[in-house]
XYZ file of C-alpha atoms in Angstrom:
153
model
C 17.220 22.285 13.512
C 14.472 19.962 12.677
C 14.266 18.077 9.752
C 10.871 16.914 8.544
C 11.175 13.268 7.296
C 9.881 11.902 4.199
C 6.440 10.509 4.624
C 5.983 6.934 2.937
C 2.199 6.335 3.040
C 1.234 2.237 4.100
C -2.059 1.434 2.637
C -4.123 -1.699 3.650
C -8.072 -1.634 1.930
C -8.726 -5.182 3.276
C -9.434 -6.070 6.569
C -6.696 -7.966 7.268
C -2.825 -8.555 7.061
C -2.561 -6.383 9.739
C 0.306 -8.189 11.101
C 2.359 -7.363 7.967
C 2.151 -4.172 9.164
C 4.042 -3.993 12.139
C 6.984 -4.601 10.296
C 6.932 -2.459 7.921
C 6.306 0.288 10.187
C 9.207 -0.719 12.522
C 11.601 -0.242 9.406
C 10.489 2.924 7.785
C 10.678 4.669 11.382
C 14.361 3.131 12.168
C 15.686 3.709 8.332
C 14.050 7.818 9.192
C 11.453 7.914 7.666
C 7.559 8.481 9.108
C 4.759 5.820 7.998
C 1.999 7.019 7.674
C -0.639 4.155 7.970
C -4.220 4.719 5.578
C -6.322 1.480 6.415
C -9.764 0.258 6.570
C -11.281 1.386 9.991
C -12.619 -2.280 10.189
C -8.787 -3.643 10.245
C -7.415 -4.734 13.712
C -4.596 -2.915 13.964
C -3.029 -1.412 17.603
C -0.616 1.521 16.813
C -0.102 1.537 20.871
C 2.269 -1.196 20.546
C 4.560 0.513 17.923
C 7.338 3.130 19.873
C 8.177 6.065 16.810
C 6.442 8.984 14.684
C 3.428 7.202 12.974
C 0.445 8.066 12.016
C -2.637 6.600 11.464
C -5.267 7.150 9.357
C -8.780 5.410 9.199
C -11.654 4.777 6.316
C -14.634 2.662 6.089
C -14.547 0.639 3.245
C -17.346 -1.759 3.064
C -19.940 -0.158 0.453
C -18.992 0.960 -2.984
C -19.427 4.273 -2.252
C -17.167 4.305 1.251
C -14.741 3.067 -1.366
C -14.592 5.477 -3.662
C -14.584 8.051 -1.131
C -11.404 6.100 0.212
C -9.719 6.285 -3.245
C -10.335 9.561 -3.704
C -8.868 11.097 -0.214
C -6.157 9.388 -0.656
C -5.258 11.110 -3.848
C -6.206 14.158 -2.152
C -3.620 13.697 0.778
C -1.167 12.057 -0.978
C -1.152 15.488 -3.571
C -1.305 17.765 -0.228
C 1.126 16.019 1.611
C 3.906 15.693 -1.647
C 4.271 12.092 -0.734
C 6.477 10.336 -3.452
C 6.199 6.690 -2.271
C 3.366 4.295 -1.581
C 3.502 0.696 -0.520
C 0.119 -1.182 -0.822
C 0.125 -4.001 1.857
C -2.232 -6.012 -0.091
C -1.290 -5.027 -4.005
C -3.887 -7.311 -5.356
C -7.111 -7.658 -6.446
C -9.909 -5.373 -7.790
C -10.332 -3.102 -4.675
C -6.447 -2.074 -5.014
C -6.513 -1.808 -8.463
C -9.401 0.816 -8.821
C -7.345 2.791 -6.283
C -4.010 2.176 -7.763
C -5.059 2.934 -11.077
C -5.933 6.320 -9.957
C -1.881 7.421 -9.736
C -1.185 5.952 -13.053
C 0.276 9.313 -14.611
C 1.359 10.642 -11.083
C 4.720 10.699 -9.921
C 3.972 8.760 -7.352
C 5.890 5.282 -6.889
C 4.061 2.408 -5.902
C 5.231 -0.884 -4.376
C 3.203 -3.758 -3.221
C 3.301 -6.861 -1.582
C 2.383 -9.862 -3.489
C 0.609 -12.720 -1.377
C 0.091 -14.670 -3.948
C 2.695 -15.355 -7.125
C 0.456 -16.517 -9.293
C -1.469 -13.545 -9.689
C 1.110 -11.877 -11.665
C 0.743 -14.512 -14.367
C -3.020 -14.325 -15.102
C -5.278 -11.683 -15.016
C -6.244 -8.043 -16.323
C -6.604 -6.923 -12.631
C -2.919 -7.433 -11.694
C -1.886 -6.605 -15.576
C -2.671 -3.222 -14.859
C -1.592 -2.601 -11.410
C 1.376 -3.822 -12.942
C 1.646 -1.257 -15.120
C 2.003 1.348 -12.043
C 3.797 -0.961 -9.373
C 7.019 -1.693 -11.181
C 8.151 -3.016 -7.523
C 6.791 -5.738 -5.718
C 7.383 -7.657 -1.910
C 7.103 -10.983 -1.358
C 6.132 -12.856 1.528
C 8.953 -15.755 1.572
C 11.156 -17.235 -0.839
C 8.871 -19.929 -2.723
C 6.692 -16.997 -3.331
C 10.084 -14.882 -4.650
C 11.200 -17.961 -6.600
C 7.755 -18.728 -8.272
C 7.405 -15.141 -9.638
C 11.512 -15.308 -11.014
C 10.637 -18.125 -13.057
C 7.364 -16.678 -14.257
C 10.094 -14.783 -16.787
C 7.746 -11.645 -16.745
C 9.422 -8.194 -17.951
């Protein structure tokens, strides 16, 4: 009998971090679940090098409009496909919030990874991601020590 595993949806809207990737990937297929990968078609990213069940699916996202087309099939797969969890590679910035914003009274869990610390101190753009992503990955341990002693709840 074969079980379907639990899809956990990566998405990168930058054009970079790629290499964070790879990682991530690695895990979710050896902890059983299967990644599935939505990126920015422009990001360098070689799924040949990665043995397991991926998948890997590919947007433009340079013009406004590519971008809201982006945000919006997302939603779309992510209702068809019942996916419950979503890590945002790069969960910062205006281009992440206007998607993640969009699954703010979903079911949906969110995580990100935080590149920078200091973002979670200032700002209306990470403010209300925050409000969704309740769970955030760091890069290293000054950046994981600089957001503990930001004392934010």
């Amino acid at each position: 009998m074969i079980l379907n595993k639990e899809k956990i949806l990566i998405v990168e809207q930058s054009h970079a971090h790629q290499d964070l990737i790879y990682g991530q990937v690695l895990f979710l297929i050896e902890s059983g679940f299967k990644p599935v990968l939505w990126v920015n078609d422009s990001i360098a990213f070689h799924q040949d090098l990665i043995k397991g069940e991926f998948d890997v699916i590919r947007h433009k996202f340079d013009t406004s409009k590519e971008r809201k087309t982006f945000a919006i099939e997302l939603r779309k797969y992510v209702k068809k496909n019942n996916i419950k969890k979503i890590i945002f590679n790069t969960a910062q910035g205006v281009k992440a919030r206007n998607i993640i914003i969009r699954f703010l009274f979903k079911k949906v869990k969110i995580f990100g990874l935080l590149h920078d610390g200091k973002k979670l101190s200032s700002g209306f753009t990470q403010w209300s991601m925050s409000l969704k992503i309740k769970k955030y990955f760091v890069l290293n341990d000054y950046i994981s020590d600089y957001c503990r002693n930001l004392n934010i709840k």
